[in-house]
Short mmCIF file of C-alpha atoms (C1' of nucleotides) in Angstrom, two decimals:
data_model
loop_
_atom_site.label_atom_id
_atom_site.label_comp_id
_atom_site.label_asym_id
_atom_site.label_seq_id
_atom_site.Cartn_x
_atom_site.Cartn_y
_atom_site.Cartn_z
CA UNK A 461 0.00 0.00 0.00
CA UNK A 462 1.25 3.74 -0.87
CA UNK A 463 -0.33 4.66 2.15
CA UNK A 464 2.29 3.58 5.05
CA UNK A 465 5.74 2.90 5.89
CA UNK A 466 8.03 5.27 5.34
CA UNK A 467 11.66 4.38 4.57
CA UNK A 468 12.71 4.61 8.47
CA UNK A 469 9.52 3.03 10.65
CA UNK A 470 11.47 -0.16 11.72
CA UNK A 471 14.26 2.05 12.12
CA UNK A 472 12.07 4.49 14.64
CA UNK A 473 10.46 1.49 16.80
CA UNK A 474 14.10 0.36 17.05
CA UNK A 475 15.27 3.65 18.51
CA UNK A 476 12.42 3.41 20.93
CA UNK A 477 12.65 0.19 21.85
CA UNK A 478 16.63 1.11 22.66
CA UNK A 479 15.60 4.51 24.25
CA UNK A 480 13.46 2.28 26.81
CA UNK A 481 16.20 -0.04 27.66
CA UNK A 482 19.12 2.64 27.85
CA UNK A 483 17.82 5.09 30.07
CA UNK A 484 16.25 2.83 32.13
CA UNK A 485 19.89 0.64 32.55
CA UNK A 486 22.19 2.64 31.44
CA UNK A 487 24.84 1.68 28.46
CA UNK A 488 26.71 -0.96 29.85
CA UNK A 489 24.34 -3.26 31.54
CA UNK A 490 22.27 -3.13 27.76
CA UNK A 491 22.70 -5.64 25.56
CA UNK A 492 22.27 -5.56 22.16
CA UNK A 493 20.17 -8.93 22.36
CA UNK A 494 18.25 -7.11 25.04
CA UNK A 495 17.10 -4.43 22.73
CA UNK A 496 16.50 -6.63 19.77
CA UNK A 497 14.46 -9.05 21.74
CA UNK A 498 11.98 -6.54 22.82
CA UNK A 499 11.61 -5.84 19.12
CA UNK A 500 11.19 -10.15 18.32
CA UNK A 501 14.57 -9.54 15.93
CA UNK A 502 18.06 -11.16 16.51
CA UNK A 503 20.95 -8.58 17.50
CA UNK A 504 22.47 -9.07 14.08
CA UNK A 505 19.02 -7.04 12.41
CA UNK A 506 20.31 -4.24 14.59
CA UNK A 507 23.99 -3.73 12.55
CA UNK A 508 21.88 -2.42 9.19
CA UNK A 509 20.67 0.19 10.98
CA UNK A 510 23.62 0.89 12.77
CA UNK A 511 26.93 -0.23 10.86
CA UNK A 512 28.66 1.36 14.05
CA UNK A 513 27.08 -1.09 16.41
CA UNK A 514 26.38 -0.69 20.11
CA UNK A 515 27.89 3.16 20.68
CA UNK A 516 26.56 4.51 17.55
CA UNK A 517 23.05 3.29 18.65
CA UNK A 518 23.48 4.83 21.84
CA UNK A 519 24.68 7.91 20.82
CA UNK A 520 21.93 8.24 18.69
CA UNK A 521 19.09 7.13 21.16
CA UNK A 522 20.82 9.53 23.66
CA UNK A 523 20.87 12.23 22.07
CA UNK A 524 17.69 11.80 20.75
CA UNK A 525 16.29 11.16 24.31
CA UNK A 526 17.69 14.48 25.16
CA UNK A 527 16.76 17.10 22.70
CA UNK A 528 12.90 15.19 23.57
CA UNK A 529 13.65 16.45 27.02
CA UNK A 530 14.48 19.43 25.46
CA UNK A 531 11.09 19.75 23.59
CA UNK A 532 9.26 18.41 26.02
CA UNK A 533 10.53 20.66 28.83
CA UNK A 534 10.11 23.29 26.54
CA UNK A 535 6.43 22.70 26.14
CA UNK A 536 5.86 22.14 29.76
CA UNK A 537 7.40 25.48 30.15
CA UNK A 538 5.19 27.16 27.76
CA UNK A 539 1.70 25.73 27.76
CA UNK A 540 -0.05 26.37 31.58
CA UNK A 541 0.24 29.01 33.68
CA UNK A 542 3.24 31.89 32.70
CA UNK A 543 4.28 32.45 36.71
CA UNK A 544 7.47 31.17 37.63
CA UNK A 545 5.70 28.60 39.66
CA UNK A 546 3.30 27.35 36.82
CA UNK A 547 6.88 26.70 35.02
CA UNK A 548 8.16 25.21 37.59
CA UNK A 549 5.43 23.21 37.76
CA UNK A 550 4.59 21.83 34.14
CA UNK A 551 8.79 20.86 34.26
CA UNK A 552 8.55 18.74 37.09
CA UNK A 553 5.36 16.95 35.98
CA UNK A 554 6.91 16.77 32.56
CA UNK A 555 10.37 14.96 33.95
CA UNK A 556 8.28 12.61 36.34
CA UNK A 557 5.97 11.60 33.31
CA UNK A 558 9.38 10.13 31.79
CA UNK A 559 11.60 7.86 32.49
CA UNK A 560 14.48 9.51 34.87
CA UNK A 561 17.20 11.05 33.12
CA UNK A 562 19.93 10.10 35.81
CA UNK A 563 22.96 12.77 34.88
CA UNK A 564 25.23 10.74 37.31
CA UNK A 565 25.51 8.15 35.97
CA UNK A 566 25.01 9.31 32.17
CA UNK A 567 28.47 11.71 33.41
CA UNK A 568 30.22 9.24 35.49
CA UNK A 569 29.70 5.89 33.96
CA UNK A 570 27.88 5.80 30.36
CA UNK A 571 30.02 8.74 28.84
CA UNK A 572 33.64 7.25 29.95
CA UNK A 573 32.24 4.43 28.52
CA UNK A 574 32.47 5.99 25.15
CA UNK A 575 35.43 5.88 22.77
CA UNK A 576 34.72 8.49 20.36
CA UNK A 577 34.06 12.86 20.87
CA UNK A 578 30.66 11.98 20.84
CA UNK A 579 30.85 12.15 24.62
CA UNK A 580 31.57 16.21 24.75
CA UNK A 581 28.40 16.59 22.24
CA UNK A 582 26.16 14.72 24.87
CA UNK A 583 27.07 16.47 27.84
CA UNK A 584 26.64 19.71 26.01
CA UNK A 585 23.67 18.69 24.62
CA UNK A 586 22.05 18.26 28.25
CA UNK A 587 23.57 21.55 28.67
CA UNK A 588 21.88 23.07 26.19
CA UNK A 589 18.62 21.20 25.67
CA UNK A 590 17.94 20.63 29.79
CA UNK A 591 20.27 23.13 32.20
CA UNK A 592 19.38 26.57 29.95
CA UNK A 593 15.70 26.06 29.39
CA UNK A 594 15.18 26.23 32.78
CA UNK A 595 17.74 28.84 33.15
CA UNK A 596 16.15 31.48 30.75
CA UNK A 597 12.98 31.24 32.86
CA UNK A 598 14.76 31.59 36.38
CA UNK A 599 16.90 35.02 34.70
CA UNK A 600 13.49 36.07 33.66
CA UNK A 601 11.86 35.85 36.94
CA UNK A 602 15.17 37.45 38.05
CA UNK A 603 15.30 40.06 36.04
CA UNK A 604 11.14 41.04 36.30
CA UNK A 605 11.99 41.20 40.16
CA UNK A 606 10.17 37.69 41.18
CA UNK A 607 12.74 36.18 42.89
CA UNK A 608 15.88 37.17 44.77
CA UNK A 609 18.27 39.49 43.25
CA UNK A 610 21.54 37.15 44.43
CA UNK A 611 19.94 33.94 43.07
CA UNK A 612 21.95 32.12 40.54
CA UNK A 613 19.88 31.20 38.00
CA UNK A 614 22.24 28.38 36.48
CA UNK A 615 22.75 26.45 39.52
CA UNK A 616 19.09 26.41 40.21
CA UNK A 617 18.34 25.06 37.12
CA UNK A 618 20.61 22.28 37.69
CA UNK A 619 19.91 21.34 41.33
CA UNK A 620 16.03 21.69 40.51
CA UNK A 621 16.50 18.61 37.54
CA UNK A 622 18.62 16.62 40.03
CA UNK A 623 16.14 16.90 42.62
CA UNK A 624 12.97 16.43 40.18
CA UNK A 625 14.77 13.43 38.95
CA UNK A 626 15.60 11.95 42.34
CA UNK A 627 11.58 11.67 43.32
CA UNK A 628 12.29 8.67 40.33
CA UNK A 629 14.28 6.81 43.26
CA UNK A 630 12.31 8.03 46.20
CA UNK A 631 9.30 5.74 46.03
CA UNK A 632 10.83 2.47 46.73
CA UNK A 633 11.47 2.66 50.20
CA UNK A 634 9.47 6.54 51.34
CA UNK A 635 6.92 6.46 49.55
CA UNK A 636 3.56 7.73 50.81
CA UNK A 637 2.07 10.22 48.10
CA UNK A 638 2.55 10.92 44.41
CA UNK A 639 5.38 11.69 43.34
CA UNK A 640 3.49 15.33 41.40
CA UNK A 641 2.29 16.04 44.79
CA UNK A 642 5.89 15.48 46.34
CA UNK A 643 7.27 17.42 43.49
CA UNK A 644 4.64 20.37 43.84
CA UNK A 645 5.25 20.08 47.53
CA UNK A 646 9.10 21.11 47.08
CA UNK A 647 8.46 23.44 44.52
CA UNK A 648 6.56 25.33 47.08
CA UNK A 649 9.41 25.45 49.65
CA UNK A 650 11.63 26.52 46.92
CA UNK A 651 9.35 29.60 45.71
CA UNK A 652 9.53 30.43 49.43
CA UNK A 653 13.29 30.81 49.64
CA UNK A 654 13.19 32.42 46.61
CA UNK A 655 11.39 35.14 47.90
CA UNK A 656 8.98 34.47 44.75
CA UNK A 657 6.74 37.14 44.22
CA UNK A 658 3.90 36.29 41.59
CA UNK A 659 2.56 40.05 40.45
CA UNK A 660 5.59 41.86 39.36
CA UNK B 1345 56.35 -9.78 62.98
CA UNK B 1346 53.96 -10.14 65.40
CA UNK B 1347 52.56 -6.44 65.10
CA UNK B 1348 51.08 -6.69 61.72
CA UNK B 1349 48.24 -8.60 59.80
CA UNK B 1350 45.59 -9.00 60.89
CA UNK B 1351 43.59 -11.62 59.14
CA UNK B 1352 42.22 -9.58 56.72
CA UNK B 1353 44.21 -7.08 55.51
CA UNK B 1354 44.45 -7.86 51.77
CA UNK B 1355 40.65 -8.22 52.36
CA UNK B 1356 39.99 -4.74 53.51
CA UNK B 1357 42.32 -3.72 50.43
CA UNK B 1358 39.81 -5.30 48.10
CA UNK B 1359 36.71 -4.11 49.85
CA UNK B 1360 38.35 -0.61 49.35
CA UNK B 1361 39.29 -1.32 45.95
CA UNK B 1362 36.07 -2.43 44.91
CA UNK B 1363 34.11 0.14 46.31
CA UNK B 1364 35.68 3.46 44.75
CA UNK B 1365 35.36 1.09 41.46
CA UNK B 1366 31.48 0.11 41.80
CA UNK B 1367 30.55 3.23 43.29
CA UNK B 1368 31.98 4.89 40.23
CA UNK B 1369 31.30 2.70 37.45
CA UNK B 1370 28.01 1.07 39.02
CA UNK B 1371 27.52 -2.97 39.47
CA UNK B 1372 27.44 -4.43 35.62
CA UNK B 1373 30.17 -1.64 34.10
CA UNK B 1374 32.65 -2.77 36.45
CA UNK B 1375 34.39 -6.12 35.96
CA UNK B 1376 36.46 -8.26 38.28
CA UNK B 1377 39.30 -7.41 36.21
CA UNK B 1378 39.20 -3.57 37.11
CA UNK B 1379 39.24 -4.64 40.65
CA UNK B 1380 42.15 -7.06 40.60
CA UNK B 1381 44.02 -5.34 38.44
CA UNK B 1382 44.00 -1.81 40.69
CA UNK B 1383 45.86 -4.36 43.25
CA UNK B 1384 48.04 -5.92 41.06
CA UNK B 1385 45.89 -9.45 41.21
CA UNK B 1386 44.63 -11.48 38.46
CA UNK B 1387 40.77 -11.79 38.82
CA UNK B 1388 41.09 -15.48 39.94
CA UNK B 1389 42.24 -14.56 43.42
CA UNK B 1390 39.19 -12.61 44.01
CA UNK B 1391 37.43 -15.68 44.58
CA UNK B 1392 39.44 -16.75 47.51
CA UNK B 1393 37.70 -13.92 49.78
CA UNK B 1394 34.16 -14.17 47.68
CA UNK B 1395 33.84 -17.40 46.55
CA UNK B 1396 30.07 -16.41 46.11
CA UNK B 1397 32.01 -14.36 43.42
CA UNK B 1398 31.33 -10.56 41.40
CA UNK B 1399 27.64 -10.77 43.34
CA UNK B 1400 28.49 -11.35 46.94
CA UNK B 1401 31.96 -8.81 46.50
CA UNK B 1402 29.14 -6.29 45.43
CA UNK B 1403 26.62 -7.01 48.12
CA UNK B 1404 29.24 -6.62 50.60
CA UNK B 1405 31.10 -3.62 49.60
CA UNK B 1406 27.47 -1.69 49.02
CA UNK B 1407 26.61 -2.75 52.40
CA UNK B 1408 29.63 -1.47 53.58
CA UNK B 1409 29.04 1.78 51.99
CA UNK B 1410 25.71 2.22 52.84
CA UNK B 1411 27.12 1.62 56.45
CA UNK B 1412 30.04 4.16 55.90
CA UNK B 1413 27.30 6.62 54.77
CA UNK B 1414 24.93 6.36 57.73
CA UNK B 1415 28.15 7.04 59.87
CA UNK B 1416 29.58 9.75 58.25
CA UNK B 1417 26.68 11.34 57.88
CA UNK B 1418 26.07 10.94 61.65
CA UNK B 1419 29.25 12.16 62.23
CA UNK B 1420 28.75 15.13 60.34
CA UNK B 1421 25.37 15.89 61.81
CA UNK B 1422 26.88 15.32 65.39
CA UNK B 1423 29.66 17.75 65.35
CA UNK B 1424 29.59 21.51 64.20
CA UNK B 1425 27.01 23.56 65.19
CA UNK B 1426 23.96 21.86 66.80
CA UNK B 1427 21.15 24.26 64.45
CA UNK B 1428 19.52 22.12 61.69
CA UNK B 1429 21.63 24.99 59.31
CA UNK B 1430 25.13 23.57 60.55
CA UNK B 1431 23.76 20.33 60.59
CA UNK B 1432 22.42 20.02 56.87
CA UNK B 1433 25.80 21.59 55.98
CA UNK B 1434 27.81 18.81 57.61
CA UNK B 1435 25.76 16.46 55.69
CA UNK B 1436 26.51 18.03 52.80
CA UNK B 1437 30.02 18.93 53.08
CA UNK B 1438 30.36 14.69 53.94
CA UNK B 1439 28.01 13.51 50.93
CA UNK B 1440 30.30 16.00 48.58
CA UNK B 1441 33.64 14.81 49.91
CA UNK B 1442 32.67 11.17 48.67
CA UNK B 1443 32.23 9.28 45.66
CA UNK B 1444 28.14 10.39 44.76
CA UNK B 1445 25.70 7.51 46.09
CA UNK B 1446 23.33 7.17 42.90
CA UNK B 1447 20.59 6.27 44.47
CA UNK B 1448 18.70 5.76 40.65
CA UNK B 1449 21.44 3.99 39.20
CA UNK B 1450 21.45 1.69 42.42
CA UNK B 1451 17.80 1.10 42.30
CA UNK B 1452 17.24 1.13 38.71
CA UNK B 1453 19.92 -0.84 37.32
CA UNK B 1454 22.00 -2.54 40.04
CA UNK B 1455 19.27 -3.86 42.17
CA UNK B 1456 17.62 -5.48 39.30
CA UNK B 1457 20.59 -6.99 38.15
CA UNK B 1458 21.23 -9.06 41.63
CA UNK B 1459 19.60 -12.13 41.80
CA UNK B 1460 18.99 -12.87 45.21
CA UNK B 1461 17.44 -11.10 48.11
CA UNK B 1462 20.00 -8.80 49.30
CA UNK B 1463 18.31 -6.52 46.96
CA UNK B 1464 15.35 -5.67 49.43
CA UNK B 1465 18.28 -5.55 52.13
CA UNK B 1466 20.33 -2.99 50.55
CA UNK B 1467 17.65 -0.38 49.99
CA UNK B 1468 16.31 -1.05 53.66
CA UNK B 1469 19.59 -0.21 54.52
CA UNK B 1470 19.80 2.81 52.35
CA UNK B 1471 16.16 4.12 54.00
CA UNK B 1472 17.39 3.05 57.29
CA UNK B 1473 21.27 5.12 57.28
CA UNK B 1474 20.83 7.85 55.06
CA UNK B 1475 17.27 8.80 55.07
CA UNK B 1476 16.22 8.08 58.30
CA UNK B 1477 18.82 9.54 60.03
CA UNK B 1478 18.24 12.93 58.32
CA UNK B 1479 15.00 12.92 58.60
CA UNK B 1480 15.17 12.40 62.13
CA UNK B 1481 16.55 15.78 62.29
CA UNK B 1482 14.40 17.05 60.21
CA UNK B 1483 11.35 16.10 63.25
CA UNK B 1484 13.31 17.20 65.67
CA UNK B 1485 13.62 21.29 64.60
CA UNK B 1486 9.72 20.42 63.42
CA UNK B 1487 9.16 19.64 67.07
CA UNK B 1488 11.14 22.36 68.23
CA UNK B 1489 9.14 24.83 65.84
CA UNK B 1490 12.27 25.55 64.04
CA UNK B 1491 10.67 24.80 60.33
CA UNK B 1492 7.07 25.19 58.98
CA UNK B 1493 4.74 22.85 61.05
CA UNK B 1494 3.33 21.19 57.93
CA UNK B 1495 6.57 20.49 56.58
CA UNK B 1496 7.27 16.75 55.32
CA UNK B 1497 10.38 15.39 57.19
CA UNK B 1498 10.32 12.32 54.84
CA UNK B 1499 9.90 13.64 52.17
CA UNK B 1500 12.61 16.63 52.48
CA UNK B 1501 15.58 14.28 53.89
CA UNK B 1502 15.08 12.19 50.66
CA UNK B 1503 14.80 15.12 48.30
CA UNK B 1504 17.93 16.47 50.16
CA UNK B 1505 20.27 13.74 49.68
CA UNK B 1506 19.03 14.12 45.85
CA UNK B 1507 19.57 17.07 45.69
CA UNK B 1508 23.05 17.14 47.08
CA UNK B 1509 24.41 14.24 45.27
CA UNK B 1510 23.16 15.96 42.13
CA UNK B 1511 25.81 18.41 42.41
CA UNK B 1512 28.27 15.77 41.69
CA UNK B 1513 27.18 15.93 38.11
CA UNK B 1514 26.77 19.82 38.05
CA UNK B 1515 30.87 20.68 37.68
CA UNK B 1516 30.58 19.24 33.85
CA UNK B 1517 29.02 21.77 32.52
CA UNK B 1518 27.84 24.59 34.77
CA UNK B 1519 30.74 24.79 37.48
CA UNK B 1520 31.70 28.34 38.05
CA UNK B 1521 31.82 28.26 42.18
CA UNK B 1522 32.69 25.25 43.94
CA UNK B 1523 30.35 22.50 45.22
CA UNK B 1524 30.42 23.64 48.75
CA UNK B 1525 29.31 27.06 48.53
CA UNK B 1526 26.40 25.91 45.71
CA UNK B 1527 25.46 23.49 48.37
CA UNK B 1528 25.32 26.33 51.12
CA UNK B 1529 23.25 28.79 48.26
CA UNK B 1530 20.70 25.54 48.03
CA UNK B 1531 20.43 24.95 52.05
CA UNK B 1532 20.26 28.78 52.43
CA UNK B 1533 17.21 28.67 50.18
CA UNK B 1534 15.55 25.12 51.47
CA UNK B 1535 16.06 26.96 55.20
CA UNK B 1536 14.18 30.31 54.06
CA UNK B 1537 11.77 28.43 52.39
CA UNK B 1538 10.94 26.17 55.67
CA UNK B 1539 10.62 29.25 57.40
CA UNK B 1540 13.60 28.21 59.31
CA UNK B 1541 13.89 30.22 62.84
CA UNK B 1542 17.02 29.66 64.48
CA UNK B 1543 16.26 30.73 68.48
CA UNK B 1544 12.99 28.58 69.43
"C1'" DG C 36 46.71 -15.88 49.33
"C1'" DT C 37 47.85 -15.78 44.87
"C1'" DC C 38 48.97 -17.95 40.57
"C1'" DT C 39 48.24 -20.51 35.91
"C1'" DA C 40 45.22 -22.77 33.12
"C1'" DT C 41 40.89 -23.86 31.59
"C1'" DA C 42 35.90 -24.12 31.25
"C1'" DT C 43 31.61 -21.68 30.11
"C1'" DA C 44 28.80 -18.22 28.95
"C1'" DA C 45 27.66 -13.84 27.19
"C1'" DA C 46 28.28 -10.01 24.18
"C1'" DG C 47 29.85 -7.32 20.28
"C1'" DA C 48 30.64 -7.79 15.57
"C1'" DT C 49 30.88 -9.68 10.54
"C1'" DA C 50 29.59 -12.52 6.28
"C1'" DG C 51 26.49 -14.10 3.39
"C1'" DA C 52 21.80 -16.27 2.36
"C1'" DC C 53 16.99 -15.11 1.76
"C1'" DG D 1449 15.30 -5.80 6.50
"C1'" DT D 1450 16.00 -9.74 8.75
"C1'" DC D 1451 17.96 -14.28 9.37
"C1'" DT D 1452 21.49 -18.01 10.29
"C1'" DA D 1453 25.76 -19.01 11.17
"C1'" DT D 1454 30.40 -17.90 12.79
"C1'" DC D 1455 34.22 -15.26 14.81
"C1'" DT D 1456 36.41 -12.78 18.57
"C1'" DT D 1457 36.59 -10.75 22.74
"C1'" DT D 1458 35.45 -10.32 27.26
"C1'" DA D 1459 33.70 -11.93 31.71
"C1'" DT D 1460 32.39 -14.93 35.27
"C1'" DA D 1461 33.73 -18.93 37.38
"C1'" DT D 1462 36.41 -23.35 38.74
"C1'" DA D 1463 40.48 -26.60 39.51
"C1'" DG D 1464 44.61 -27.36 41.11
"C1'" DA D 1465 49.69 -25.98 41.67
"C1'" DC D 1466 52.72 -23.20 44.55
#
DNA sequence: GTCTATATAAAGATAGAC
DNA sequence: GTCTATCTTTATATAGAC
């Protein structure tokens, strides 16, 4: 039929399928025959999409994983409420929604994994796509006088991912809410010690 | 010579060995190999102390540095200043001077990988000396109506540690001051935001 | 306690058929 | 695009010498 699959759409379920299994174990502990199981294929299928085998795919995946954080944070960001707190907000529910994008170990254990430059364009990339997005909004509440003067917008952005991202870990032994409600909870107590100020 | 040796002194060596390696590199990146080798062993000797092998050597040396965790961090909360300030900075400055405790990677790709039971074990113990022992403190300046009165002491000693350990990834791309003092910025703002009151 | 040697299994990778 | 071998490397694990 004219209709469907285009060139790539095994291709795209692959990179899911290997998305899933990265960021949920990290590079190491995947196997190829992990990822191509999931799919009902043997690892073999997997080399004619990626002649470059294992690291290529997960260069790919990963950086594909994070410019969707990117977007997706972005969106958060945008739609809903345009306080600080409504930001704030629609980025935390957005991160929990997903599977936890754990910078520790991507920094300290995938990336030295990693032969090729590729690793510089990853960390950059969650830089870029993750760290500023959040930024630009915390220098904007800055600079319209909602928060405090002496915050510093880019380590905010930073610690507020980490400690989004490490509600992922919480629930196996603490927990006794949702993790939104947790989330929404210390977004609150952060506002506070901002000094956050909603009308101008 | 009578003064030295204790049983176990090549045993401690490995323990210590191990742990910097599988608290950098996680469970499944790091191979007997690394271990032995950083000692000048071939992997074969490893067995001699473990002979339940690369899954009992891991189960020990987390437990040991779950352990090591729970008393440093007791440490640091017992000495310096008695406030909850000097005491979330100890914690801090202890969780900072050590390798980070990835409390996703542990429970989302270590755990899984161990077969037996000393999964449910080790993140007891994790709940038991980390969290616990901060959010003990946390109750205590609750009781003492040193923080909000509808604070969640659970809740905040777990999103603490997070946040904390999250630093350790921070210095790739965002480092301009040094952990410490963005740890002291964050506690400064979790305090405000508790409505922390120092006297009573 | 540590070694050499070897067994076994798992994982990445390649070649060539369909 | 995907498969069936097959190759090579790496890793866990065991046996037995020193």
């Amino acid at each position: 039929m004219l209709v469907s699959n285009n060139p790539s759409e095994s291709k795209e379920r692959l990179l899911d399928a290997a998305e899933e299994l990265f960021a949920q174990k990290g590079y190491t502990a995947t196997t190829l025959r992990d990822i191509s199981s999931t799919l009902g294929l043997t690892h073999a299928s997997l080399y004619y999409h990626f002649p470059g085998g294992k690291e290529e795919l997960f260069v790919t995946v990963t950086r594909r994983n994070i410019r969707r954080h990117g977007e997706g944070l972005a969106e958060a960001i945008r739609r809903g409420e345009p306080s600080l707190r409504g930001k704030l907000q629609g980025a935390a529910r957005w991160l929990l929604a997903h599977a936890p994008m754990d910078l520790i170990r991507l920094s300290h254990s995938d990336i030295p994994a990693l032969q090729s430059s590729s690793a510089n364009e990853l960390m950059n990339l969650v830089y870029q796509e993750m760290i500023l997005r959040l930024q630009k909004e915390l220098v904007s509440a800055k600079e319209g006088g909602h928060i405090r003067a002496d915050s510093d917008p880019g380590l905010l952005a930073g610690a507020f991912i980490g400690l989004i991202e490490s509600l992922h870990s919480i629930p196996e032994f603490a927990a006794r809410r949702g993790r939104i409600a947790m989330a929404d909870e210390l977004i609150e107590i952060l506002l506070k010690g901002l000094e956050y100020k909603e009308g101008v």
